[in-house]
Short mmCIF file of the N, C-alpha and C atoms (twelve columns), coordinates in Angstrom:
data_MODEL
# 
_entry.id   MODEL 
# 
loop_
_atom_site.group_PDB 
_atom_site.id 
_atom_site.type_symbol 
_atom_site.label_atom_id 
_atom_site.label_alt_id 
_atom_site.label_comp_id 
_atom_site.label_asym_id 
_atom_site.label_seq_id 
_atom_site.Cartn_x 
_atom_site.Cartn_y 
_atom_site.Cartn_z 
_atom_site.pdbx_PDB_model_num 
ATOM 1   N N  . MET A 1  -66.115 132.628 -42.720 1 
ATOM 2   C CA . MET A 1  -65.165 131.600 -43.067 1 
ATOM 3   C C  . MET A 1  -64.983 131.599 -44.581 1 
ATOM 4   N N  . ASP A 2  -63.743 131.726 -45.025 1 
ATOM 5   C CA . ASP A 2  -63.453 131.688 -46.452 1 
ATOM 6   C C  . ASP A 2  -63.508 130.259 -46.961 1 
ATOM 7   N N  . VAL A 3  -63.992 130.110 -48.190 1 
ATOM 8   C CA . VAL A 3  -64.055 128.795 -48.818 1 
ATOM 9   C C  . VAL A 3  -62.890 128.694 -49.798 1 
ATOM 10  N N  . PRO A 4  -62.043 127.682 -49.653 1 
ATOM 11  C CA . PRO A 4  -60.917 127.534 -50.579 1 
ATOM 12  C C  . PRO A 4  -61.409 127.162 -51.978 1 
ATOM 13  N N  . SER A 5  -60.535 127.279 -52.953 1 
ATOM 14  C CA . SER A 5  -60.883 126.900 -54.321 1 
ATOM 15  C C  . SER A 5  -61.287 125.437 -54.369 1 
ATOM 16  N N  . LEU A 6  -62.324 125.145 -55.121 1 
ATOM 17  C CA . LEU A 6  -62.814 123.777 -55.242 1 
ATOM 18  C C  . LEU A 6  -62.188 123.109 -56.452 1 
ATOM 19  N N  . VAL A 7  -61.798 121.857 -56.300 1 
ATOM 20  C CA . VAL A 7  -61.247 121.068 -57.395 1 
ATOM 21  C C  . VAL A 7  -62.118 119.832 -57.526 1 
ATOM 22  N N  . PHE A 8  -62.752 119.665 -58.694 1 
ATOM 23  C CA . PHE A 8  -63.647 118.538 -58.925 1 
ATOM 24  C C  . PHE A 8  -62.949 117.466 -59.752 1 
ATOM 25  N N  . ALA A 9  -63.315 116.216 -59.514 1 
ATOM 26  C CA . ALA A 9  -62.796 115.101 -60.307 1 
ATOM 27  C C  . ALA A 9  -63.453 115.127 -61.684 1 
ATOM 28  N N  . PRO A 10 -62.782 114.589 -62.692 1 
ATOM 29  C CA . PRO A 10 -63.407 114.487 -64.013 1 
ATOM 30  C C  . PRO A 10 -64.673 113.632 -63.934 1 
ATOM 31  N N  . CYS A 11 -65.636 113.896 -64.804 1 
ATOM 32  C CA . CYS A 11 -66.896 113.144 -64.815 1 
ATOM 33  C C  . CYS A 11 -66.624 111.646 -64.944 1 
ATOM 34  N N  . GLY A 12 -67.321 110.858 -64.150 1 
ATOM 35  C CA . GLY A 12 -67.207 109.411 -64.199 1 
ATOM 36  C C  . GLY A 12 -66.080 108.838 -63.355 1 
ATOM 37  N N  . GLU A 13 -65.229 109.670 -62.825 1 
ATOM 38  C CA . GLU A 13 -64.115 109.191 -62.006 1 
ATOM 39  C C  . GLU A 13 -64.543 109.125 -60.543 1 
ATOM 40  N N  . GLN A 14 -64.178 108.030 -59.879 1 
ATOM 41  C CA . GLN A 14 -64.532 107.850 -58.477 1 
ATOM 42  C C  . GLN A 14 -63.539 108.598 -57.594 1 
ATOM 43  N N  . ARG A 15 -64.059 109.290 -56.587 1 
ATOM 44  C CA . ARG A 15 -63.205 110.008 -55.628 1 
ATOM 45  C C  . ARG A 15 -63.382 109.413 -54.244 1 
ATOM 46  N N  . PHE A 16 -62.346 109.432 -53.464 1 
ATOM 47  C CA . PHE A 16 -62.407 108.982 -52.082 1 
ATOM 48  C C  . PHE A 16 -62.408 110.203 -51.174 1 
ATOM 49  N N  . LEU A 17 -63.089 110.088 -50.055 1 
ATOM 50  C CA . LEU A 17 -63.146 111.177 -49.091 1 
ATOM 51  C C  . LEU A 17 -62.219 110.855 -47.925 1 
ATOM 52  N N  . ASN A 18 -61.226 111.678 -47.730 1 
ATOM 53  C CA . ASN A 18 -60.306 111.542 -46.594 1 
ATOM 54  C C  . ASN A 18 -60.484 112.761 -45.702 1 
ATOM 55  N N  . ILE A 19 -60.726 112.519 -44.431 1 
ATOM 56  C CA . ILE A 19 -60.861 113.615 -43.477 1 
ATOM 57  C C  . ILE A 19 -59.756 113.470 -42.439 1 
ATOM 58  N N  . ASN A 20 -58.932 114.485 -42.335 1 
ATOM 59  C CA . ASN A 20 -57.864 114.502 -41.338 1 
ATOM 60  C C  . ASN A 20 -58.224 115.516 -40.263 1 
ATOM 61  N N  . ALA A 21 -58.182 115.089 -39.031 1 
ATOM 62  C CA . ALA A 21 -58.470 115.990 -37.913 1 
ATOM 63  C C  . ALA A 21 -57.185 116.247 -37.142 1 
ATOM 64  N N  . GLU A 22 -57.068 117.450 -36.637 1 
ATOM 65  C CA . GLU A 22 -55.865 117.816 -35.899 1 
ATOM 66  C C  . GLU A 22 -56.271 118.545 -34.631 1 
ATOM 67  N N  . LEU A 23 -55.619 118.208 -33.549 1 
ATOM 68  C CA . LEU A 23 -55.884 118.834 -32.260 1 
ATOM 69  C C  . LEU A 23 -54.568 119.366 -31.725 1 
ATOM 70  N N  . ARG A 24 -54.547 120.644 -31.360 1 
ATOM 71  C CA . ARG A 24 -53.319 121.254 -30.855 1 
ATOM 72  C C  . ARG A 24 -53.587 121.891 -29.501 1 
ATOM 73  N N  . VAL A 25 -52.540 121.961 -28.719 1 
ATOM 74  C CA . VAL A 25 -52.633 122.619 -27.417 1 
ATOM 75  C C  . VAL A 25 -51.329 123.373 -27.164 1 
ATOM 76  N N  . ALA A 26 -51.455 124.515 -26.511 1 
ATOM 77  C CA . ALA A 26 -50.280 125.291 -26.142 1 
ATOM 78  C C  . ALA A 26 -50.071 125.176 -24.638 1 
ATOM 79  N N  . ALA A 27 -48.833 125.017 -24.218 1 
ATOM 80  C CA . ALA A 27 -48.531 124.853 -22.796 1 
ATOM 81  C C  . ALA A 27 -48.822 126.113 -21.991 1 
ATOM 82  N N  . GLY A 28 -48.791 127.260 -22.625 1 
ATOM 83  C CA . GLY A 28 -49.055 128.499 -21.903 1 
ATOM 84  C C  . GLY A 28 -48.017 128.733 -20.825 1 
ATOM 85  N N  . GLY A 29 -48.485 129.074 -19.613 1 
ATOM 86  C CA . GLY A 29 -47.568 129.363 -18.519 1 
ATOM 87  C C  . GLY A 29 -47.245 128.162 -17.657 1 
ATOM 88  N N  . SER A 30 -47.685 126.969 -18.061 1 
ATOM 89  C CA . SER A 30 -47.433 125.772 -17.255 1 
ATOM 90  C C  . SER A 30 -45.953 125.423 -17.232 1 
ATOM 91  N N  . ASP A 31 -45.502 124.937 -16.104 1 
ATOM 92  C CA . ASP A 31 -44.129 124.455 -15.967 1 
ATOM 93  C C  . ASP A 31 -44.141 122.956 -16.245 1 
ATOM 94  N N  . SER A 32 -43.674 122.557 -17.408 1 
ATOM 95  C CA . SER A 32 -43.747 121.150 -17.818 1 
ATOM 96  C C  . SER A 32 -42.900 120.226 -16.946 1 
ATOM 97  N N  . THR A 33 -41.990 120.769 -16.156 1 
ATOM 98  C CA . THR A 33 -41.187 119.924 -15.265 1 
ATOM 99  C C  . THR A 33 -41.918 119.607 -13.968 1 
ATOM 100 N N  . LYS A 34 -43.012 120.334 -13.674 1 
ATOM 101 C CA . LYS A 34 -43.737 120.137 -12.423 1 
ATOM 102 C C  . LYS A 34 -45.186 119.712 -12.623 1 
ATOM 103 N N  . THR A 35 -45.653 119.651 -13.852 1 
ATOM 104 C CA . THR A 35 -47.054 119.312 -14.111 1 
ATOM 105 C C  . THR A 35 -47.159 118.193 -15.130 1 
ATOM 106 N N  . THR A 36 -48.305 117.531 -15.134 1 
ATOM 107 C CA . THR A 36 -48.619 116.521 -16.134 1 
ATOM 108 C C  . THR A 36 -49.886 116.963 -16.841 1 
ATOM 109 N N  . SER A 37 -49.866 116.939 -18.151 1 
ATOM 110 C CA . SER A 37 -51.033 117.346 -18.933 1 
ATOM 111 C C  . SER A 37 -51.543 116.175 -19.740 1 
ATOM 112 N N  . PHE A 38 -52.844 116.192 -20.048 1 
ATOM 113 C CA . PHE A 38 -53.474 115.151 -20.844 1 
ATOM 114 C C  . PHE A 38 -54.384 115.818 -21.852 1 
ATOM 115 N N  . LEU A 39 -54.378 115.319 -23.076 1 
ATOM 116 C CA . LEU A 39 -55.207 115.868 -24.140 1 
ATOM 117 C C  . LEU A 39 -55.818 114.725 -24.917 1 
ATOM 118 N N  . SER A 40 -57.118 114.821 -25.198 1 
ATOM 119 C CA . SER A 40 -57.814 113.765 -25.926 1 
ATOM 120 C C  . SER A 40 -58.852 114.371 -26.850 1 
ATOM 121 N N  . MET A 41 -59.123 113.705 -27.982 1 
ATOM 122 C CA . MET A 41 -60.167 114.163 -28.894 1 
ATOM 123 C C  . MET A 41 -61.506 113.506 -28.603 1 
ATOM 124 N N  . ASP A 42 -61.555 112.581 -27.676 1 
ATOM 125 C CA . ASP A 42 -62.813 111.921 -27.337 1 
ATOM 126 C C  . ASP A 42 -63.726 112.884 -26.596 1 
ATOM 127 N N  . SER A 43 -65.031 112.746 -26.826 1 
ATOM 128 C CA . SER A 43 -65.998 113.578 -26.119 1 
ATOM 129 C C  . SER A 43 -67.153 112.705 -25.669 1 
ATOM 130 N N  . THR A 44 -67.297 112.515 -24.368 1 
ATOM 131 C CA . THR A 44 -68.388 111.679 -23.860 1 
ATOM 132 C C  . THR A 44 -69.679 112.461 -23.706 1 
ATOM 133 N N  . ASP A 45 -69.586 113.784 -23.643 1 
ATOM 134 C CA . ASP A 45 -70.800 114.582 -23.474 1 
ATOM 135 C C  . ASP A 45 -71.253 115.261 -24.764 1 
ATOM 136 N N  . GLY A 46 -70.580 114.996 -25.878 1 
ATOM 137 C CA . GLY A 46 -70.982 115.560 -27.167 1 
ATOM 138 C C  . GLY A 46 -70.698 117.045 -27.293 1 
ATOM 139 N N  . SER A 47 -69.795 117.581 -26.485 1 
ATOM 140 C CA . SER A 47 -69.551 119.021 -26.496 1 
ATOM 141 C C  . SER A 47 -68.666 119.477 -27.661 1 
ATOM 142 N N  . ILE A 48 -68.029 118.548 -28.347 1 
ATOM 143 C CA . ILE A 48 -67.184 118.900 -29.485 1 
ATOM 144 C C  . ILE A 48 -67.959 118.630 -30.767 1 
ATOM 145 N N  . SER A 49 -67.960 119.590 -31.667 1 
ATOM 146 C CA . SER A 49 -68.654 119.376 -32.941 1 
ATOM 147 C C  . SER A 49 -67.767 119.858 -34.085 1 
ATOM 148 N N  . THR A 50 -67.955 119.245 -35.229 1 
ATOM 149 C CA . THR A 50 -67.211 119.599 -36.427 1 
ATOM 150 C C  . THR A 50 -68.194 119.770 -37.564 1 
ATOM 151 N N  . ILE A 51 -68.012 120.804 -38.363 1 
ATOM 152 C CA . ILE A 51 -68.890 121.056 -39.501 1 
ATOM 153 C C  . ILE A 51 -68.083 120.844 -40.776 1 
ATOM 154 N N  . TYR A 52 -68.604 120.011 -41.662 1 
ATOM 155 C CA . TYR A 52 -67.982 119.766 -42.959 1 
ATOM 156 C C  . TYR A 52 -68.878 120.359 -44.037 1 
ATOM 157 N N  . HIS A 53 -68.277 120.993 -45.025 1 
ATOM 158 C CA . HIS A 53 -69.020 121.558 -46.147 1 
ATOM 159 C C  . HIS A 53 -68.676 120.747 -47.396 1 
ATOM 160 N N  . PHE A 54 -69.694 120.262 -48.085 1 
ATOM 161 C CA . PHE A 54 -69.510 119.468 -49.296 1 
ATOM 162 C C  . PHE A 54 -70.069 120.232 -50.489 1 
ATOM 163 N N  . ALA A 55 -69.499 120.000 -51.655 1 
ATOM 164 C CA . ALA A 55 -69.980 120.636 -52.875 1 
ATOM 165 C C  . ALA A 55 -70.042 119.597 -53.983 1 
ATOM 166 N N  . TRP A 56 -71.128 119.636 -54.769 1 
ATOM 167 C CA . TRP A 56 -71.300 118.747 -55.910 1 
ATOM 168 C C  . TRP A 56 -71.440 119.592 -57.156 1 
ATOM 169 N N  . LYS A 57 -71.025 119.025 -58.270 1 
ATOM 170 C CA . LYS A 57 -71.141 119.711 -59.551 1 
ATOM 171 C C  . LYS A 57 -71.693 118.713 -60.559 1 
ATOM 172 N N  . LYS A 58 -72.697 119.120 -61.309 1 
ATOM 173 C CA . LYS A 58 -73.308 118.247 -62.315 1 
ATOM 174 C C  . LYS A 58 -72.351 118.078 -63.493 1 
ATOM 175 N N  . CYS A 59 -72.178 116.823 -63.937 1 
ATOM 176 C CA . CYS A 59 -71.322 116.552 -65.094 1 
ATOM 177 C C  . CYS A 59 -71.969 117.087 -66.363 1 
ATOM 178 N N  . ALA A 60 -71.137 117.643 -67.213 1 
ATOM 179 C CA . ALA A 60 -71.657 118.215 -68.467 1 
ATOM 180 C C  . ALA A 60 -71.400 117.280 -69.629 1 
# 
């Protein structure tokens, strides 16, 4: 997994953490006129996991 360029806030400035999650699905070969589909991000069995990578930099 490539790590994008990191941008740090100036020393002493407060930053907020915003996490946006996105879930997509493709219909594939389903005929949308004859079927009903349901999609949810909830997981009752804990089978979905997300890994976040954080980086800190010491102020100079």
